[in-house]
Coordinates of C-alpha atoms in Angstrom, one line a residue:
Chain F
M1 CA 0.0 0.0 0.0
A2 CA 2.7 2.5 0.9
G3 CA 4.6 1.7 -2.3
F4 CA 1.4 2.3 -4.3
L5 CA 0.7 5.6 -2.5
L6 CA 4.3 6.8 -3.1
R7 CA 4.3 5.9 -6.8
R8 CA 0.9 7.5 -7.3
F9 CA 2.0 10.7 -5.4
A10 CA 5.3 10.9 -7.4
S11 CA 3.4 10.7 -10.7
V12 CA 1.1 13.5 -9.6
V13 CA 4.1 15.7 -8.8
F14 CA 5.6 14.8 -12.2
V15 CA 2.4 15.6 -14.0
L16 CA 2.0 19.0 -12.2
W17 CA 5.6 19.9 -13.1
A18 CA 5.1 18.9 -16.7
M19 CA 2.0 20.9 -16.7
T20 CA 3.8 24.1 -15.8
V21 CA 6.2 23.4 -18.7
L22 CA 3.2 22.7 -21.1
V23 CA 1.2 25.8 -20.1
F24 CA 4.3 28.0 -20.3
A25 CA 5.4 26.5 -23.6
I26 CA 1.9 26.9 -25.3
V27 CA 1.6 30.5 -24.1
H28 CA 5.1 31.6 -25.1
I29 CA 6.0 29.5 -28.1
L30 CA 2.8 29.8 -30.2
P31 CA 3.1 32.4 -32.9
G32 CA 2.3 36.0 -31.9
S33 CA 4.2 38.2 -29.4
V34 CA 2.6 38.6 -26.0
A35 CA 3.3 42.3 -25.9
H36 CA 1.7 42.7 -29.3
M37 CA -1.4 41.0 -28.2
I38 CA -1.7 43.1 -25.0
L39 CA -1.1 46.4 -26.8
G40 CA -2.9 45.7 -30.0
E41 CA -2.0 46.0 -33.6
Y42 CA -1.1 49.6 -33.7
A43 CA 1.4 49.7 -30.8
T44 CA 4.6 51.5 -31.4
E45 CA 8.0 49.7 -31.3
A46 CA 9.0 51.7 -28.2
A47 CA 5.8 50.8 -26.3
I48 CA 6.3 47.1 -27.1
A49 CA 9.9 47.2 -26.0
A50 CA 8.9 49.0 -22.7
L51 CA 6.3 46.4 -21.9
E52 CA 8.6 43.5 -22.8
E53 CA 11.1 45.0 -20.5
R54 CA 8.5 45.4 -17.7
L55 CA 7.3 41.8 -18.1
G56 CA 10.7 40.4 -18.5
L57 CA 9.8 39.1 -22.0
N58 CA 13.2 40.2 -23.4
Q59 CA 14.9 37.6 -21.3
P60 CA 15.6 34.1 -22.7
L61 CA 12.7 31.7 -22.3
Y62 CA 14.3 29.4 -19.8
V63 CA 15.0 32.4 -17.5
Q64 CA 11.4 33.5 -17.8
Y65 CA 10.2 30.0 -17.1
W66 CA 12.5 29.7 -14.1
H67 CA 11.2 33.0 -12.7
W68 CA 7.6 32.0 -13.2
F69 CA 8.1 28.5 -11.8
T70 CA 10.0 29.5 -8.7
G71 CA 7.3 32.1 -8.2
L72 CA 4.6 29.5 -8.3
L73 CA 6.4 27.4 -5.7
R74 CA 6.4 30.5 -3.4
G75 CA 2.7 31.1 -4.1
D76 CA 3.6 34.2 -6.3
F77 CA 1.6 34.0 -9.5
G78 CA 2.9 37.3 -10.9
V79 CA 0.9 40.5 -11.4
S80 CA -2.4 40.6 -13.3
L81 CA -1.9 42.8 -16.4
T82 CA -5.4 44.2 -16.6
M83 CA -6.1 44.7 -12.9
D84 CA -2.5 45.6 -11.8
R85 CA -2.8 43.5 -8.7
P86 CA -1.0 40.3 -7.6
A87 CA -2.7 37.4 -9.4
A88 CA -2.5 35.0 -6.5
P89 CA -5.1 36.6 -4.2
L90 CA -7.4 37.2 -7.2
I91 CA -7.2 33.5 -8.1
L92 CA -7.6 32.4 -4.5
E93 CA -10.7 34.5 -4.0
S94 CA -12.5 33.2 -7.2
L95 CA -11.3 29.7 -6.4
G96 CA -13.3 29.9 -3.1
K97 CA -16.4 30.9 -5.0
S98 CA -16.0 28.1 -7.5
A99 CA -15.3 25.6 -4.7
I100 CA -18.8 26.3 -3.3
L101 CA -20.4 25.5 -6.7
A102 CA -18.2 22.4 -7.2
G103 CA -18.7 21.1 -3.7
I104 CA -22.4 21.4 -3.6
S105 CA -22.6 19.9 -7.1
I106 CA -20.4 16.9 -6.4
V107 CA -22.3 16.0 -3.2
L108 CA -25.7 16.3 -5.0
V109 CA -24.4 14.2 -8.0
A110 CA -23.0 11.5 -5.8
I111 CA -26.2 11.2 -3.6
I112 CA -28.9 11.6 -6.3
G113 CA -27.0 9.8 -9.0
I114 CA -26.3 6.7 -6.9
A115 CA -29.8 6.7 -5.5
L116 CA -31.4 6.9 -8.9
G117 CA -29.0 4.2 -10.3
I118 CA -29.9 1.8 -7.5
H119 CA -33.6 2.5 -7.9
S120 CA -33.4 1.8 -11.6
A121 CA -31.4 -1.4 -11.1
T122 CA -33.8 -2.8 -8.5
H123 CA -36.8 -1.8 -10.6
V124 CA -35.7 -2.9 -14.0
G125 CA -38.4 -2.7 -16.7
T126 CA -40.8 -0.7 -14.6
W127 CA -42.2 2.6 -15.7
S128 CA -39.9 4.5 -13.4
D129 CA -36.8 2.7 -14.7
R130 CA -37.8 3.3 -18.3
G131 CA -38.6 6.9 -17.7
L132 CA -35.3 7.5 -15.9
T133 CA -33.4 5.8 -18.8
L134 CA -35.1 8.0 -21.4
M135 CA -34.5 11.1 -19.3
Q136 CA -30.8 10.2 -18.8
Y137 CA -30.5 9.9 -22.6
F138 CA -31.7 13.4 -23.1
F139 CA -29.8 14.9 -20.2
I140 CA -26.5 13.6 -21.5
A141 CA -27.2 14.9 -25.0
V142 CA -28.1 18.5 -24.1
P143 CA -25.0 20.7 -24.0
E144 CA -24.4 22.5 -20.7
F145 CA -24.5 26.0 -22.2
F146 CA -27.9 25.2 -23.7
W147 CA -29.2 24.0 -20.3
C148 CA -28.1 27.4 -18.9
I149 CA -30.3 29.1 -21.5
L150 CA -33.2 26.8 -20.9
V151 CA -33.2 27.1 -17.1
I152 CA -32.8 30.9 -17.2
L153 CA -35.6 31.2 -19.7
F154 CA -37.9 29.0 -17.6
F155 CA -37.2 29.9 -14.0
A156 CA -35.9 33.4 -14.3
V157 CA -37.7 34.9 -17.4
W158 CA -41.0 33.1 -17.5
L159 CA -41.7 32.1 -13.9
G160 CA -39.6 34.9 -12.4
W161 CA -38.8 32.7 -9.3
L162 CA -35.0 33.0 -9.3
P163 CA -32.4 35.6 -10.3
A164 CA -30.9 34.9 -13.8
T165 CA -27.3 35.9 -13.0
G166 CA -25.0 37.2 -10.3
Y167 CA -23.8 36.3 -6.9
S168 CA -24.5 37.8 -3.5
P169 CA -22.4 37.1 -0.4
I170 CA -24.0 35.7 2.7
S171 CA -22.9 38.8 4.6
E172 CA -25.0 41.1 2.4
A173 CA -28.0 39.0 1.2
G174 CA -28.3 36.5 4.0
I175 CA -28.3 32.7 3.5
L176 CA -31.5 32.8 1.5
G177 CA -30.3 35.5 -1.0
W178 CA -27.0 33.6 -1.3
A179 CA -28.7 30.3 -2.0
R180 CA -31.1 31.8 -4.5
H181 CA -28.2 32.8 -6.7
L182 CA -26.7 29.3 -6.5
I183 CA -29.8 27.2 -7.4
L184 CA -29.7 27.7 -11.2
P185 CA -26.0 27.3 -11.7
V186 CA -25.9 24.2 -9.5
A187 CA -28.9 22.7 -11.2
T188 CA -27.3 23.2 -14.6
L189 CA -24.1 21.6 -13.5
V190 CA -25.6 18.5 -11.9
L191 CA -28.2 17.5 -14.5
G192 CA -25.9 15.9 -17.0
L193 CA -23.6 14.4 -14.4
I194 CA -26.4 12.8 -12.4
A195 CA -27.6 11.1 -15.6
H196 CA -24.1 9.9 -16.3
I197 CA -23.4 8.5 -12.8
S198 CA -26.9 6.9 -12.4
R199 CA -26.5 5.1 -15.8
L200 CA -23.2 3.6 -14.7
V201 CA -24.4 2.7 -11.2
R202 CA -27.5 1.0 -12.8
S203 CA -25.4 -1.2 -15.0
S204 CA -22.8 -2.1 -12.4
M205 CA -25.5 -2.8 -9.8
L206 CA -27.3 -5.1 -12.3
E207 CA -24.0 -6.9 -12.9
A208 CA -23.6 -7.4 -9.1
I209 CA -27.2 -8.5 -8.7
E210 CA -26.7 -11.2 -11.3
S211 CA -23.4 -12.4 -9.8
R212 CA -22.7 -15.7 -8.0
Y213 CA -22.0 -14.1 -4.6
V214 CA -25.4 -12.5 -4.6
L215 CA -26.9 -15.8 -5.6
A216 CA -25.1 -17.4 -2.7
A217 CA -26.3 -14.8 -0.3
R218 CA -29.8 -15.3 -1.5
A219 CA -29.4 -19.1 -1.2
K220 CA -28.4 -18.6 2.4
G221 CA -31.9 -17.2 2.9
L222 CA -30.9 -13.6 3.7
P223 CA -33.7 -11.1 3.2
E224 CA -33.4 -9.3 -0.2
R225 CA -32.8 -5.9 1.5
I226 CA -29.7 -7.2 3.2
V227 CA -28.5 -9.0 0.1
L228 CA -28.6 -5.8 -1.8
R229 CA -27.1 -3.6 0.9
R230 CA -24.4 -5.8 2.2
H231 CA -23.4 -7.8 -0.9
A232 CA -24.4 -6.1 -4.1
L233 CA -24.1 -2.4 -3.3
P234 CA -20.4 -2.2 -2.1
N235 CA -19.2 -4.0 -5.3
A236 CA -21.4 -1.9 -7.5
L237 CA -20.2 1.4 -6.1
L238 CA -16.5 0.8 -6.8
P239 CA -16.7 1.8 -10.5
A240 CA -18.8 4.8 -9.5
I241 CA -15.7 6.2 -7.6
T242 CA -13.6 6.1 -10.8
I243 CA -16.4 7.7 -12.8
L244 CA -16.9 10.3 -10.2
A245 CA -13.2 11.3 -10.7
V246 CA -13.7 11.5 -14.5
D247 CA -16.8 13.6 -13.8
I248 CA -14.8 16.1 -11.9
G249 CA -13.0 16.8 -15.1
I250 CA -16.4 17.3 -16.9
L251 CA -17.6 19.4 -13.9
I252 CA -14.6 21.7 -14.2
G253 CA -15.4 22.3 -17.9
G254 CA -19.0 22.8 -16.9
I255 CA -18.0 25.3 -14.3
V256 CA -16.2 27.4 -16.8
V257 CA -19.3 27.6 -19.0
V258 CA -21.8 28.0 -16.2
E259 CA -19.9 30.7 -14.4
S260 CA -19.6 32.8 -17.6
V261 CA -23.3 32.4 -18.4
F262 CA -24.5 33.1 -14.9
A263 CA -21.9 35.9 -14.4
Y264 CA -20.8 34.0 -11.3
P265 CA -17.5 35.4 -10.0
G266 CA -15.6 32.1 -9.9
L267 CA -12.3 30.8 -11.3
G268 CA -13.9 29.7 -14.6
R269 CA -15.2 33.1 -15.4
M270 CA -11.9 34.7 -14.3
L271 CA -10.1 32.3 -16.7
I272 CA -12.4 33.4 -19.6
Y273 CA -11.9 37.0 -18.6
A274 CA -8.1 36.5 -18.6
I275 CA -8.2 34.9 -22.1
D276 CA -10.5 37.6 -23.5
N277 CA -8.2 40.3 -22.2
Q278 CA -4.9 38.5 -22.8
D279 CA -4.1 38.7 -19.1
I280 CA -1.3 36.1 -19.4
P281 CA -0.2 35.8 -15.7
L282 CA -3.8 35.5 -14.5
M283 CA -4.5 32.9 -17.2
M284 CA -1.5 30.7 -16.6
G285 CA -2.1 30.9 -12.8
G286 CA -5.7 29.9 -13.2
M287 CA -4.8 27.0 -15.5
I288 CA -2.2 25.7 -13.1
V289 CA -4.5 25.9 -10.1
I290 CA -7.3 24.1 -11.9
T291 CA -5.1 21.3 -13.2
T292 CA -3.6 20.9 -9.7
I293 CA -7.1 20.4 -8.2
Y294 CA -8.0 18.0 -10.9
A295 CA -4.8 15.9 -10.4
L296 CA -5.5 15.9 -6.6
A297 CA -9.1 14.8 -7.1
N298 CA -7.9 11.9 -9.3
L299 CA -5.3 11.0 -6.7
V300 CA -8.0 10.9 -4.0
A301 CA -10.2 8.7 -6.2
D302 CA -7.4 6.3 -6.9
I303 CA -6.5 6.0 -3.2
L304 CA -10.2 5.5 -2.3
Y305 CA -10.5 2.8 -5.0
A306 CA -7.4 1.0 -3.7
V307 CA -8.5 1.3 -0.1
L308 CA -12.0 -0.1 -0.8
N309 CA -10.8 -2.7 -3.2
P310 CA -7.5 -4.2 -2.0
R311 CA -7.5 -6.8 -4.7
I312 CA -6.7 -4.3 -7.4
R313 CA -3.7 -2.0 -7.4
V314 CA -4.1 0.2 -10.5
S315 CA -1.0 2.0 -11.5
G316 CA -2.3 4.3 -14.2
S317 CA -4.5 7.3 -13.6
A318 CA -8.2 7.1 -14.0
G319 CA -9.2 8.3 -17.4
Chain X
M1 CA -25.1 -9.9 -39.0
R2 CA -28.4 -8.2 -38.4
I3 CA -28.3 -4.4 -38.7
P4 CA -30.0 -2.8 -35.7
R5 CA -33.0 -0.6 -36.6
T6 CA -31.7 2.3 -34.5
L7 CA -28.6 2.3 -36.7
I8 CA -30.6 2.5 -39.9
V9 CA -32.9 5.3 -38.6
G10 CA -30.1 7.2 -37.0
G11 CA -27.9 6.8 -40.1
I12 CA -30.6 8.2 -42.4
I13 CA -31.2 11.2 -40.1
V14 CA -27.5 12.0 -39.8
A15 CA -27.0 11.6 -43.5
A16 CA -30.0 14.0 -44.1
I17 CA -28.5 16.5 -41.7
C18 CA -25.1 16.2 -43.5
I19 CA -26.7 16.8 -46.9
L20 CA -28.7 19.8 -45.5
A21 CA -25.6 21.2 -43.9
A22 CA -23.6 20.8 -47.1
I23 CA -26.1 22.5 -49.4
G24 CA -27.5 24.8 -46.6
P25 CA -25.7 28.0 -47.5
W26 CA -27.2 27.8 -51.0
I27 CA -30.8 27.1 -50.1
T28 CA -31.5 29.6 -47.4
P29 CA -34.8 31.4 -47.9
F30 CA -33.2 34.7 -46.9
E31 CA -29.7 36.0 -47.0
P32 CA -28.2 34.8 -43.6
D33 CA -26.2 38.0 -43.0
A34 CA -28.6 40.5 -44.4
F35 CA -29.8 43.2 -42.0
A36 CA -33.5 44.2 -42.1
V37 CA -34.1 47.0 -39.6
R38 CA -37.9 46.9 -39.9
E39 CA -38.0 43.1 -39.2
R40 CA -36.1 43.1 -35.9
L41 CA -37.0 40.4 -33.2
L42 CA -40.0 39.0 -35.1
P43 CA -41.5 35.8 -33.5
P44 CA -41.6 32.7 -35.7
S45 CA -44.1 32.9 -38.5
T46 CA -44.7 31.3 -41.9
A47 CA -42.3 33.7 -43.5
H48 CA -39.6 33.4 -40.8
W49 CA -39.9 29.9 -39.5
F50 CA -37.6 30.5 -36.5
G51 CA -38.3 34.2 -36.3
T52 CA -35.7 37.0 -36.7
D53 CA -32.9 38.3 -34.6
E54 CA -31.8 41.7 -33.3
F55 CA -30.6 42.8 -36.7
G56 CA -33.7 41.4 -38.5
R57 CA -31.7 38.5 -39.9
D58 CA -33.8 35.3 -40.6
V59 CA -32.9 32.8 -37.8
F60 CA -33.9 29.8 -39.9
S61 CA -31.5 30.9 -42.7
R62 CA -28.7 31.4 -40.2
V63 CA -29.2 28.0 -38.5
L64 CA -29.2 26.4 -41.9
A65 CA -26.1 28.3 -43.1
G66 CA -24.3 27.5 -39.8
A67 CA -25.0 23.8 -39.7
H68 CA -21.8 22.7 -41.3
H69 CA -19.7 24.2 -38.5
S70 CA -20.9 21.7 -35.9
L71 CA -20.5 18.8 -38.3
L72 CA -17.0 19.9 -39.4
M73 CA -16.0 20.3 -35.8
G74 CA -17.4 16.9 -34.8
F75 CA -16.2 14.8 -37.8
G76 CA -13.1 16.9 -38.6
A77 CA -11.8 16.9 -35.1
T78 CA -12.4 13.2 -34.6
A79 CA -10.7 12.5 -37.9
L80 CA -7.7 14.5 -36.7
S81 CA -7.6 12.6 -33.4
L82 CA -7.8 9.3 -35.3
T83 CA -4.9 10.2 -37.7
I84 CA -2.6 11.1 -34.9
G85 CA -3.9 8.8 -32.1
V86 CA -4.1 5.5 -34.0
P87 CA -0.6 5.4 -35.3
L88 CA 0.8 6.6 -32.0
G89 CA -1.1 3.9 -30.1
M90 CA -0.1 1.2 -32.6
I91 CA 3.6 2.2 -32.5
A92 CA 3.5 2.2 -28.7
A93 CA 2.0 -1.3 -28.7
F94 CA 4.4 -2.6 -31.3
R95 CA 7.7 -1.1 -30.1
R96 CA 7.2 -1.4 -26.3
G97 CA 10.2 -0.3 -24.3
W98 CA 11.0 3.4 -24.0
T99 CA 9.0 4.4 -27.1
E100 CA 5.9 3.1 -25.4
E101 CA 6.9 4.7 -22.2
V102 CA 7.4 8.2 -23.8
I103 CA 4.1 8.0 -25.8
M104 CA 2.0 6.7 -22.9
R105 CA 3.5 9.2 -20.3
G106 CA 2.6 12.0 -22.8
V107 CA -0.9 10.6 -23.0
D108 CA -1.2 10.5 -19.2
L109 CA -0.1 14.1 -19.1
M110 CA -2.6 15.3 -21.7
I111 CA -5.4 13.3 -20.0
S112 CA -4.7 15.0 -16.7
I113 CA -6.0 18.3 -18.1
P114 CA -9.8 18.6 -18.1
P115 CA -10.9 18.6 -21.8
V116 CA -12.4 22.1 -21.9
L117 CA -9.4 23.5 -20.2
L118 CA -7.0 21.9 -22.7
G119 CA -9.1 23.4 -25.5
L120 CA -9.0 26.8 -23.8
L121 CA -5.3 26.5 -23.4
I122 CA -4.7 25.8 -27.1
L123 CA -7.1 28.6 -28.2
A124 CA -6.2 31.1 -25.6
V125 CA -3.2 32.7 -27.3
T126 CA -4.2 32.5 -31.0
D127 CA -6.9 34.3 -32.9
P128 CA -10.0 32.2 -32.9
G129 CA -11.6 30.6 -36.0
L130 CA -13.3 27.4 -37.2
L131 CA -10.1 25.6 -38.2
K132 CA -8.3 26.3 -34.9
T133 CA -11.3 25.2 -32.8
M134 CA -11.4 22.0 -34.9
I135 CA -7.7 21.4 -34.4
A136 CA -8.0 22.1 -30.6
V137 CA -10.9 19.7 -30.2
G138 CA -9.0 17.1 -32.2
L139 CA -5.9 17.4 -30.1
V140 CA -7.9 17.1 -26.9
Y141 CA -9.1 13.6 -28.0
V142 CA -5.7 12.4 -29.3
P143 CA -4.7 10.8 -26.0
I144 CA -7.9 8.9 -25.7
M145 CA -7.6 7.6 -29.2
T146 CA -4.0 6.6 -28.5
R147 CA -5.0 4.7 -25.4
V148 CA -7.8 2.8 -27.1
S149 CA -5.8 1.9 -30.2
R150 CA -2.8 0.8 -28.1
A151 CA -5.1 -1.5 -26.0
V152 CA -6.7 -2.9 -29.2
A153 CA -3.3 -3.4 -30.9
L154 CA -1.8 -5.1 -27.8
G155 CA -4.6 -7.6 -27.9
L156 CA -4.1 -8.3 -31.6
L157 CA -0.4 -8.5 -31.5
A158 CA -0.7 -11.7 -29.4
E159 CA -2.7 -13.4 -32.1
D160 CA -1.4 -16.2 -34.3
F161 CA -1.7 -14.3 -37.6
V162 CA 0.7 -11.7 -36.3
E163 CA 3.1 -14.5 -35.2
A164 CA 2.8 -15.9 -38.8
A165 CA 3.6 -12.5 -40.3
R166 CA 6.6 -12.2 -38.0
A167 CA 7.8 -15.7 -39.0
R168 CA 7.5 -14.6 -42.7
G169 CA 9.9 -11.8 -41.8
E170 CA 7.5 -9.0 -42.4
G171 CA 8.5 -5.5 -41.3
A172 CA 6.9 -3.3 -38.7
Y173 CA 5.0 -1.2 -41.3
H174 CA 3.5 -4.3 -42.9
I175 CA 2.4 -5.9 -39.6
L176 CA 0.8 -2.7 -38.3
A177 CA -0.8 -1.5 -41.6
R178 CA -1.8 -4.8 -43.2
E179 CA -2.3 -7.2 -40.2
I180 CA -3.3 -5.1 -37.2
L181 CA -5.2 -2.1 -38.7
P182 CA -7.8 -4.1 -40.7
N183 CA -8.6 -6.1 -37.6
A184 CA -8.6 -3.1 -35.2
W185 CA -11.4 -1.2 -37.0
P186 CA -14.5 -2.5 -35.2
P187 CA -13.5 -1.3 -31.7
L188 CA -12.0 1.9 -33.2
I189 CA -15.2 2.7 -35.1
V190 CA -17.3 2.3 -32.0
E191 CA -15.0 4.6 -30.0
T192 CA -14.9 7.1 -32.9
S193 CA -18.7 7.3 -33.2
L194 CA -19.0 8.0 -29.5
R195 CA -16.2 10.6 -29.7
I196 CA -18.0 12.5 -32.4
T197 CA -20.7 13.5 -30.0
F198 CA -18.2 14.7 -27.5
A199 CA -16.3 16.6 -30.2
I200 CA -19.4 18.4 -31.3
L201 CA -20.3 19.2 -27.7
L202 CA -16.8 20.5 -26.9
G203 CA -16.5 22.5 -30.2
S204 CA -19.8 24.2 -29.8
A205 CA -19.0 25.0 -26.1
L206 CA -15.7 26.6 -27.1
S207 CA -17.6 28.6 -29.8
F208 CA -20.1 29.6 -27.2
L209 CA -17.3 30.9 -25.0
G210 CA -16.1 33.0 -28.0
L211 CA -13.2 30.8 -29.0
G212 CA -14.6 29.5 -32.3
P213 CA -15.9 31.1 -35.5
Q214 CA -16.5 34.8 -35.0
P215 CA -19.5 37.0 -35.8
P216 CA -21.2 37.4 -38.3
D217 CA -20.7 33.7 -38.7
S218 CA -23.7 31.6 -37.6
E219 CA -22.1 28.7 -35.7
W220 CA -24.8 27.4 -33.4
G221 CA -22.9 27.8 -30.1
L222 CA -22.0 31.3 -31.1
M223 CA -25.6 32.1 -32.0
I224 CA -26.8 30.8 -28.6
A225 CA -24.1 33.0 -26.9
E226 CA -25.2 36.1 -28.9
S227 CA -28.9 35.5 -28.1
R228 CA -28.4 35.9 -24.4
P229 CA -29.2 39.7 -24.2
F230 CA -32.5 39.0 -25.9
I231 CA -33.5 36.0 -24.0
S232 CA -36.7 37.5 -22.5
E233 CA -37.8 39.5 -25.6
A234 CA -36.9 36.9 -28.3
P235 CA -36.1 33.5 -26.9
W236 CA -36.3 31.9 -30.3
I237 CA -33.0 33.3 -31.4
G238 CA -31.2 31.0 -29.0
L239 CA -33.8 28.2 -28.8
A240 CA -33.7 27.4 -32.5
P241 CA -30.0 26.7 -32.9
G242 CA -29.9 25.0 -29.4
L243 CA -32.7 22.6 -30.3
C244 CA -31.1 21.8 -33.6
L245 CA -27.8 21.1 -31.8
C246 CA -29.6 18.8 -29.4
F247 CA -31.3 17.0 -32.3
L248 CA -27.9 16.6 -34.0
L249 CA -26.3 15.3 -30.9
I250 CA -29.0 12.8 -30.1
S251 CA -29.0 11.5 -33.8
V252 CA -25.2 11.0 -33.8
N253 CA -25.5 9.3 -30.4
V254 CA -28.1 6.9 -31.7
V255 CA -25.8 6.0 -34.6
G256 CA -23.0 5.5 -32.2
E257 CA -25.0 3.2 -30.0
G258 CA -26.3 1.3 -33.0
L259 CA -22.8 0.8 -34.3
R260 CA -21.8 -0.5 -30.9
D261 CA -24.6 -3.0 -30.9
L262 CA -23.7 -4.1 -34.4
L263 CA -19.9 -4.4 -33.9
D264 CA -19.4 -5.2 -30.3
P265 CA -22.4 -6.8 -28.6
R266 CA -20.3 -7.4 -25.5
L267 CA -20.2 -3.7 -24.8
R268 CA -24.0 -3.3 -24.6
G269 CA -25.4 -1.5 -21.6
R270 CA -22.0 -0.1 -20.5
G271 CA -21.9 3.4 -19.3
H272 CA -20.6 6.4 -21.2
G273 CA -16.9 7.3 -21.0

């Protein structure tokens, strides 16, 4: 176990380091000068030279990378070009807001998705199972950004129940006002993922129910409820952990979209803002923070999987 | 081999969509980019099936003229990820040793970036456009294609006919291109057809975020993004391309699942991935 943990941890560290190289390389090696992009087409040579001087862009690439990388290790993400403030606190603040969205969504997805999957598997062929399967099919096929439009249209424009966009902190609007702004973004985020998870839990639960150990448990005369809970469920939930980790990747993508539609001040919206305004330090910092979180989430999922299923020691990452 | 009915129905629908998208720009009832100030924000009617937008442009014409973007992004990007991913995966499986190590570590690295983020990263520092979005989406799915084709090739390399080819003294190219590839198609086709849905989704999401075709182009994701300020006055501007996109995604999905049933009955009922 210790060896597995160590190997897995080392690979996460390697991936994160390689990620800093990749992000840096893509931003700096792709055609187009950064200073040109910031100042626009009509910038004078002198202005470009001055900005390159200020940003250290006239230094060799490996020096620039080393500055940036050692800065990252110290928690210094550079200075945001458009806001003229250190990028790290900006990123941290919006990360907190995104974490609220992501946390609530993951909990809801896990609970509702698994519950629906179990319900479908234990009620195969009934109306509720068929209805759920059909709904899952549609929920998976509708793009997230279109869900945003649909829920805004329905709940904010037509019914007028909830605010369409924005965020209000608890300190100003109270818990209720805070929660009202979260309902639509969270709903949009979880719909597709719940469908995804519940489909998977349904099929792995069905596999477990048809297995020999469940047959053996039934043959012992155990009540069906106990057979399902003690024997079928734990085995059926193992693959759900891996899928939940994959879904965190989808969730991160969803958060970028949902935050920019709902004007929610999180990390995803900040990233799009940084890209639109060519705020390179903010963009690179945001990318690194998000990939770090994703890598850690995958690490946690792998460890959980190994702890719960000691027979299998997977060496690769979940993908 | 009995062809599943869903595959036939889905195939006909997707083929019809492809034909419509291909001839779309020439059969629009109105000029898709023509402004008509007097006809702003008109609701759907017999003249304007999907209504008009804030410039008085006919939404139906725009949807029709923009259909090819989604298809190009879906099929083009998937084709790109196939042309890079399949050879990489096969070489990794055939050469083993450090070649495989380098390729697969690279794949692990690419996979540890969430797809949308990788797309954003590639598009962030270049001027947006259809071709670039397509390339970005294609690159995002290269690692998955590499993994799948390596796994398939590893299985096939253990077969007797490969052993026979080796005994005949055939070279690496012959074994991979003539022996492995023809036998690797069924699982690869299944994977490809499922990837197309994700590629369309990712491409239109990136366009929605402003990193795809630029106005006045009528890519569907872009149209939905542009419709947001008018969502209460004229919801049809966004609903029309959105519903078309959903219809396209569901049709492609049906074809994918039909192909899966046809080519790999063992995989039936498995979850998405």
